[in-house]
Amino acid sequence: MLDLHQGVFARHQLNMDELKEESLKNVDEAEIEEKTVVGEIKEEQEDEEEDDEEALPHSEFLDIFEEGLALMVQDPLLCDLPIQVTLEEVNSQVALEYGQAMTVRVCKADEEVMPIVVVQSATVLDLKKAICRYMELKQQREGGVKHISWKYVWRSFHMVFNGEKLEDDKRKLKDYGIKNRDEVTFLKNLRRK
């Protein structure tokens, strides 16, 4: 009976030793796996730090962007655009080429002609907004007057096409008969007595 107990004990001891070895292997594998993951994270952080060191400062990025934009503006399709072109101006020029927009030539009293680009279905209000945007961009580029009171401008001036005053802001330019490259005159309102 003692031999039987010793045999069971010995098997039990062997099972315990195997379990210990198995546990040690699992712990070792877990530690190795953890060290690998930690190592990978450290490598990623080091790579990110290197990328940050290689990142361009904002001013250099702008210089590169403006150089690319200058090259793009040399394209025959976009050659009418200024060097400091905006995305809005590029989109307008592309829309013109595809026939989705039209140029309305707005003639001021000093005989300056403003080429204003609007969509084909534009209203008088859209034309007024486009004139405002055109003047803002022109002032930014030339360093002119800082502020224009457009409320005053639209109260003091009106636009005329073929002798007809463009009064209704909601009316489409097509309804007035305005098409691509037509001229609209910008006139001062006469005071009524």
PDB file of C-alpha atoms in Angstrom:
ATOM      1  CA  MET A   1       0.000   0.000   0.000  1.00  0.00           C
ATOM      2  CA  LEU A   2       2.893   2.244   0.746  1.00  0.00           C
ATOM      3  CA  ASP A   3       4.209   1.594  -2.759  1.00  0.00           C
ATOM      4  CA  LEU A   4       0.847   2.582  -4.158  1.00  0.00           C
ATOM      5  CA  HIS A   5       0.878   5.845  -2.168  1.00  0.00           C
ATOM      6  CA  GLN A   6       4.452   6.526  -3.200  1.00  0.00           C
ATOM      7  CA  GLY A   7       3.555   5.878  -6.858  1.00  0.00           C
ATOM      8  CA  VAL A   8       0.550   8.223  -6.693  1.00  0.00           C
ATOM      9  CA  PHE A   9       2.675  10.792  -4.875  1.00  0.00           C
ATOM     10  CA  ALA A  10       5.432  10.465  -7.471  1.00  0.00           C
ATOM     11  CA  ARG A  11       2.931  10.926 -10.334  1.00  0.00           C
ATOM     12  CA  HIS A  12       1.407  13.857  -8.514  1.00  0.00           C
ATOM     13  CA  GLN A  13       4.902  15.321  -8.043  1.00  0.00           C
ATOM     14  CA  LEU A  14       5.630  14.812 -11.763  1.00  0.00           C
ATOM     15  CA  ASN A  15       2.370  16.543 -12.701  1.00  0.00           C
ATOM     16  CA  MET A  16       3.237  19.424 -10.372  1.00  0.00           C
ATOM     17  CA  ASP A  17       6.710  19.726 -11.915  1.00  0.00           C
ATOM     18  CA  GLU A  18       5.217  19.696 -15.410  1.00  0.00           C
ATOM     19  CA  LEU A  19       2.691  22.360 -14.406  1.00  0.00           C
ATOM     20  CA  LYS A  20       5.500  24.499 -12.931  1.00  0.00           C
ATOM     21  CA  GLU A  21       7.529  24.129 -16.116  1.00  0.00           C
ATOM     22  CA  GLU A  22       4.439  24.912 -18.215  1.00  0.00           C
ATOM     23  CA  SER A  23       3.713  27.979 -16.068  1.00  0.00           C
ATOM     24  CA  LEU A  24       7.308  29.148 -16.354  1.00  0.00           C
ATOM     25  CA  LYS A  25       7.157  28.735 -20.130  1.00  0.00           C
ATOM     26  CA  ASN A  26       3.893  30.713 -20.269  1.00  0.00           C
ATOM     27  CA  VAL A  27       5.373  33.439 -18.047  1.00  0.00           C
ATOM     28  CA  ASP A  28       8.527  33.548 -20.160  1.00  0.00           C
ATOM     29  CA  GLU A  29       6.485  33.733 -23.370  1.00  0.00           C
ATOM     30  CA  ALA A  30       4.266  36.467 -21.874  1.00  0.00           C
ATOM     31  CA  GLU A  31       7.348  38.428 -20.775  1.00  0.00           C
ATOM     32  CA  ILE A  32       8.916  38.020 -24.200  1.00  0.00           C
ATOM     33  CA  GLU A  33       5.671  39.088 -25.869  1.00  0.00           C
ATOM     34  CA  GLU A  34       5.346  42.078 -23.515  1.00  0.00           C
ATOM     35  CA  LYS A  35       8.950  43.070 -24.147  1.00  0.00           C
ATOM     36  CA  THR A  36       8.341  42.790 -27.898  1.00  0.00           C
ATOM     37  CA  VAL A  37       5.212  44.981 -27.707  1.00  0.00           C
ATOM     38  CA  VAL A  38       7.013  47.523 -25.508  1.00  0.00           C
ATOM     39  CA  GLY A  39       9.958  47.493 -27.938  1.00  0.00           C
ATOM     40  CA  GLU A  40       7.622  48.070 -30.900  1.00  0.00           C
ATOM     41  CA  ILE A  41       5.934  50.978 -29.113  1.00  0.00           C
ATOM     42  CA  LYS A  42       9.315  52.531 -28.329  1.00  0.00           C
ATOM     43  CA  GLU A  43      10.354  52.127 -31.972  1.00  0.00           C
ATOM     44  CA  GLU A  44       7.120  53.788 -33.147  1.00  0.00           C
ATOM     45  CA  GLN A  45       7.674  56.683 -30.735  1.00  0.00           C
ATOM     46  CA  GLU A  46      11.242  57.089 -31.969  1.00  0.00           C
ATOM     47  CA  ASP A  47      10.007  57.033 -35.587  1.00  0.00           C
ATOM     48  CA  GLU A  48       7.388  59.682 -34.767  1.00  0.00           C
ATOM     49  CA  GLU A  49      10.034  61.837 -33.109  1.00  0.00           C
ATOM     50  CA  GLU A  50      12.216  61.485 -36.212  1.00  0.00           C
ATOM     51  CA  ASP A  51       9.207  62.401 -38.396  1.00  0.00           C
ATOM     52  CA  ASP A  52       8.555  65.439 -36.209  1.00  0.00           C
ATOM     53  CA  GLU A  53      12.160  66.487 -36.649  1.00  0.00           C
ATOM     54  CA  GLU A  54      11.760  66.096 -40.426  1.00  0.00           C
ATOM     55  CA  ALA A  55       8.439  68.009 -40.528  1.00  0.00           C
ATOM     56  CA  LEU A  56       8.553  71.354 -42.300  1.00  0.00           C
ATOM     57  CA  PRO A  57       7.940  74.596 -40.476  1.00  0.00           C
ATOM     58  CA  HIS A  58       4.769  76.400 -41.546  1.00  0.00           C
ATOM     59  CA  SER A  59       6.641  79.115 -43.454  1.00  0.00           C
ATOM     60  CA  GLU A  60       8.610  76.579 -45.519  1.00  0.00           C
ATOM     61  CA  PHE A  61       5.437  74.622 -46.252  1.00  0.00           C
ATOM     62  CA  LEU A  62       3.753  77.824 -47.472  1.00  0.00           C
ATOM     63  CA  ASP A  63       6.727  78.612 -49.708  1.00  0.00           C
ATOM     64  CA  ILE A  64       6.560  75.151 -51.280  1.00  0.00           C
ATOM     65  CA  PHE A  65       2.785  75.442 -51.704  1.00  0.00           C
ATOM     66  CA  GLU A  66       3.057  78.876 -53.354  1.00  0.00           C
ATOM     67  CA  GLU A  67       5.752  77.583 -55.734  1.00  0.00           C
ATOM     68  CA  GLY A  68       3.449  74.733 -56.747  1.00  0.00           C
ATOM     69  CA  LEU A  69       0.550  77.138 -57.145  1.00  0.00           C
ATOM     70  CA  ALA A  70       2.701  79.422 -59.326  1.00  0.00           C
ATOM     71  CA  LEU A  71       3.497  76.442 -61.569  1.00  0.00           C
ATOM     72  CA  MET A  72      -0.170  75.521 -61.742  1.00  0.00           C
ATOM     73  CA  VAL A  73      -1.139  79.067 -62.737  1.00  0.00           C
ATOM     74  CA  GLN A  74       1.222  78.806 -65.747  1.00  0.00           C
ATOM     75  CA  ASP A  75      -1.221  76.302 -67.235  1.00  0.00           C
ATOM     76  CA  PRO A  76      -2.950  77.863 -70.305  1.00  0.00           C
ATOM     77  CA  LEU A  77      -6.329  77.232 -68.691  1.00  0.00           C
ATOM     78  CA  LEU A  78      -5.404  79.177 -65.546  1.00  0.00           C
ATOM     79  CA  CYS A  79      -2.938  81.759 -66.942  1.00  0.00           C
ATOM     80  CA  ASP A  80      -5.369  84.671 -66.364  1.00  0.00           C
ATOM     81  CA  LEU A  81      -5.193  84.204 -62.613  1.00  0.00           C
ATOM     82  CA  PRO A  82      -2.919  86.235 -60.325  1.00  0.00           C
ATOM     83  CA  ILE A  83       0.114  84.660 -58.613  1.00  0.00           C
ATOM     84  CA  GLN A  84      -1.549  84.859 -55.173  1.00  0.00           C
ATOM     85  CA  VAL A  85      -4.587  82.972 -56.424  1.00  0.00           C
ATOM     86  CA  THR A  86      -7.272  81.650 -54.105  1.00  0.00           C
ATOM     87  CA  LEU A  87      -9.059  78.322 -54.388  1.00  0.00           C
ATOM     88  CA  GLU A  88     -12.261  80.221 -55.141  1.00  0.00           C
ATOM     89  CA  GLU A  89     -10.604  81.877 -58.158  1.00  0.00           C
ATOM     90  CA  VAL A  90      -9.268  78.552 -59.462  1.00  0.00           C
ATOM     91  CA  ASN A  91     -12.708  76.959 -59.115  1.00  0.00           C
ATOM     92  CA  SER A  92     -14.315  79.930 -60.901  1.00  0.00           C
ATOM     93  CA  GLN A  93     -11.848  79.684 -63.785  1.00  0.00           C
ATOM     94  CA  VAL A  94     -12.458  75.943 -64.140  1.00  0.00           C
ATOM     95  CA  ALA A  95     -16.233  76.523 -64.026  1.00  0.00           C
ATOM     96  CA  LEU A  96     -15.813  79.131 -66.805  1.00  0.00           C
ATOM     97  CA  GLU A  97     -13.943  76.654 -68.980  1.00  0.00           C
ATOM     98  CA  TYR A  98     -16.670  74.031 -68.504  1.00  0.00           C
ATOM     99  CA  GLY A  99     -19.430  76.546 -69.256  1.00  0.00           C
ATOM    100  CA  GLN A 100     -20.833  76.401 -65.729  1.00  0.00           C
ATOM    101  CA  ALA A 101     -20.059  80.078 -65.074  1.00  0.00           C
ATOM    102  CA  MET A 102     -19.924  83.357 -66.955  1.00  0.00           C
ATOM    103  CA  THR A 103     -17.917  86.552 -66.788  1.00  0.00           C
ATOM    104  CA  VAL A 104     -19.882  89.748 -66.302  1.00  0.00           C
ATOM    105  CA  ARG A 105     -17.837  92.829 -67.094  1.00  0.00           C
ATOM    106  CA  VAL A 106     -18.800  95.533 -64.581  1.00  0.00           C
ATOM    107  CA  CYS A 107     -17.841  99.019 -65.805  1.00  0.00           C
ATOM    108  CA  LYS A 108     -17.285 101.683 -63.162  1.00  0.00           C
ATOM    109  CA  ALA A 109     -17.608 105.452 -63.681  1.00  0.00           C
ATOM    110  CA  ASP A 110     -13.796 105.805 -63.810  1.00  0.00           C
ATOM    111  CA  GLU A 111     -13.895 103.397 -66.791  1.00  0.00           C
ATOM    112  CA  GLU A 112     -12.277 100.567 -64.834  1.00  0.00           C
ATOM    113  CA  VAL A 113     -13.700  97.224 -65.918  1.00  0.00           C
ATOM    114  CA  MET A 114     -14.057  94.489 -63.299  1.00  0.00           C
ATOM    115  CA  PRO A 115     -14.313  90.959 -64.744  1.00  0.00           C
ATOM    116  CA  ILE A 116     -16.688  89.284 -62.290  1.00  0.00           C
ATOM    117  CA  VAL A 117     -17.221  85.522 -62.528  1.00  0.00           C
ATOM    118  CA  VAL A 118     -20.603  84.149 -61.431  1.00  0.00           C
ATOM    119  CA  VAL A 119     -22.439  80.878 -62.030  1.00  0.00           C
ATOM    120  CA  GLN A 120     -24.834  80.687 -64.988  1.00  0.00           C
ATOM    121  CA  SER A 121     -27.871  80.733 -62.695  1.00  0.00           C
ATOM    122  CA  ALA A 122     -26.645  83.717 -60.618  1.00  0.00           C
ATOM    123  CA  THR A 123     -28.985  86.351 -59.239  1.00  0.00           C
ATOM    124  CA  VAL A 124     -28.354  90.085 -58.907  1.00  0.00           C
ATOM    125  CA  LEU A 125     -27.467  89.460 -55.249  1.00  0.00           C
ATOM    126  CA  ASP A 126     -24.886  86.834 -56.313  1.00  0.00           C
ATOM    127  CA  LEU A 127     -23.352  89.417 -58.658  1.00  0.00           C
ATOM    128  CA  LYS A 128     -23.197  91.979 -55.833  1.00  0.00           C
ATOM    129  CA  LYS A 129     -21.489  89.459 -53.532  1.00  0.00           C
ATOM    130  CA  ALA A 130     -19.017  88.564 -56.289  1.00  0.00           C
ATOM    131  CA  ILE A 131     -18.206  92.263 -56.772  1.00  0.00           C
ATOM    132  CA  CYS A 132     -17.569  92.580 -53.016  1.00  0.00           C
ATOM    133  CA  ARG A 133     -15.252  89.569 -53.082  1.00  0.00           C
ATOM    134  CA  TYR A 134     -13.429  90.839 -56.168  1.00  0.00           C
ATOM    135  CA  MET A 135     -12.795  94.218 -54.498  1.00  0.00           C
ATOM    136  CA  GLU A 136     -11.648  92.605 -51.215  1.00  0.00           C
ATOM    137  CA  LEU A 137      -9.101  90.441 -53.052  1.00  0.00           C
ATOM    138  CA  LYS A 138      -7.946  93.399 -55.136  1.00  0.00           C
ATOM    139  CA  GLN A 139      -7.409  95.485 -51.980  1.00  0.00           C
ATOM    140  CA  GLN A 140      -5.496  92.681 -50.267  1.00  0.00           C
ATOM    141  CA  ARG A 141      -3.171  92.375 -53.254  1.00  0.00           C
ATOM    142  CA  GLU A 142      -2.678  96.090 -53.790  1.00  0.00           C
ATOM    143  CA  GLY A 143      -2.841  97.214 -50.149  1.00  0.00           C
ATOM    144  CA  GLY A 144      -5.642  99.732 -50.725  1.00  0.00           C
ATOM    145  CA  VAL A 145      -8.515 100.935 -48.566  1.00  0.00           C
ATOM    146  CA  LYS A 146      -9.072  98.785 -45.487  1.00  0.00           C
ATOM    147  CA  HIS A 147     -12.870  98.890 -45.278  1.00  0.00           C
ATOM    148  CA  ILE A 148     -15.669  99.540 -47.740  1.00  0.00           C
ATOM    149  CA  SER A 149     -19.191 100.103 -46.497  1.00  0.00           C
ATOM    150  CA  TRP A 150     -21.099  97.966 -48.964  1.00  0.00           C
ATOM    151  CA  LYS A 151     -24.378  99.048 -47.419  1.00  0.00           C
ATOM    152  CA  TYR A 152     -23.490 102.607 -48.454  1.00  0.00           C
ATOM    153  CA  VAL A 153     -22.289 101.488 -51.902  1.00  0.00           C
ATOM    154  CA  TRP A 154     -25.520  99.637 -52.731  1.00  0.00           C
ATOM    155  CA  ARG A 155     -27.610 102.514 -51.376  1.00  0.00           C
ATOM    156  CA  SER A 156     -25.667 105.103 -53.456  1.00  0.00           C
ATOM    157  CA  PHE A 157     -25.020 103.141 -56.675  1.00  0.00           C
ATOM    158  CA  HIS A 158     -26.938 100.812 -58.951  1.00  0.00           C
ATOM    159  CA  MET A 159     -26.150  98.568 -61.899  1.00  0.00           C
ATOM    160  CA  VAL A 160     -27.639  98.949 -65.360  1.00  0.00           C
ATOM    161  CA  PHE A 161     -27.764  96.537 -68.302  1.00  0.00           C
ATOM    162  CA  ASN A 162     -29.141  97.738 -71.676  1.00  0.00           C
ATOM    163  CA  GLY A 163     -30.794 100.728 -69.983  1.00  0.00           C
ATOM    164  CA  GLU A 164     -32.562  98.545 -67.403  1.00  0.00           C
ATOM    165  CA  LYS A 165     -31.765  98.988 -63.719  1.00  0.00           C
ATOM    166  CA  LEU A 166     -30.877  95.743 -61.890  1.00  0.00           C
ATOM    167  CA  GLU A 167     -33.098  96.376 -58.864  1.00  0.00           C
ATOM    168  CA  ASP A 168     -34.478  92.998 -57.794  1.00  0.00           C
ATOM    169  CA  ASP A 169     -31.773  91.096 -55.886  1.00  0.00           C
ATOM    170  CA  LYS A 170     -33.666  87.804 -56.283  1.00  0.00           C
ATOM    171  CA  ARG A 171     -34.037  88.049 -60.045  1.00  0.00           C
ATOM    172  CA  LYS A 172     -31.633  85.980 -62.152  1.00  0.00           C
ATOM    173  CA  LEU A 173     -29.158  87.708 -64.436  1.00  0.00           C
ATOM    174  CA  LYS A 174     -30.489  85.565 -67.314  1.00  0.00           C
ATOM    175  CA  ASP A 175     -33.907  87.165 -66.804  1.00  0.00           C
ATOM    176  CA  TYR A 176     -32.345  90.542 -67.577  1.00  0.00           C
ATOM    177  CA  GLY A 177     -30.760  89.013 -70.706  1.00  0.00           C
ATOM    178  CA  ILE A 178     -27.212  89.029 -69.276  1.00  0.00           C
ATOM    179  CA  LYS A 179     -24.924  86.373 -70.715  1.00  0.00           C
ATOM    180  CA  ASN A 180     -21.189  85.619 -70.765  1.00  0.00           C
ATOM    181  CA  ARG A 181     -18.945  88.674 -71.401  1.00  0.00           C
ATOM    182  CA  ASP A 182     -21.818  91.172 -71.263  1.00  0.00           C
ATOM    183  CA  GLU A 183     -21.159  94.584 -69.743  1.00  0.00           C
ATOM    184  CA  VAL A 184     -23.059  95.925 -66.770  1.00  0.00           C
ATOM    185  CA  THR A 185     -22.594  99.595 -65.881  1.00  0.00           C
ATOM    186  CA  PHE A 186     -22.096 100.691 -62.287  1.00  0.00           C
ATOM    187  CA  LEU A 187     -23.776 104.124 -61.876  1.00  0.00           C
ATOM    188  CA  LYS A 188     -24.363 106.572 -59.043  1.00  0.00           C
ATOM    189  CA  ASN A 189     -27.994 107.027 -58.055  1.00  0.00           C
ATOM    190  CA  LEU A 190     -29.416 110.419 -58.873  1.00  0.00           C
ATOM    191  CA  ARG A 191     -30.881 112.265 -55.910  1.00  0.00           C
ATOM    192  CA  ARG A 192     -34.575 112.922 -56.071  1.00  0.00           C
ATOM    193  CA  LYS A 193     -35.874 116.352 -55.010  1.00  0.00           C
TER     194      LYS A 193
END
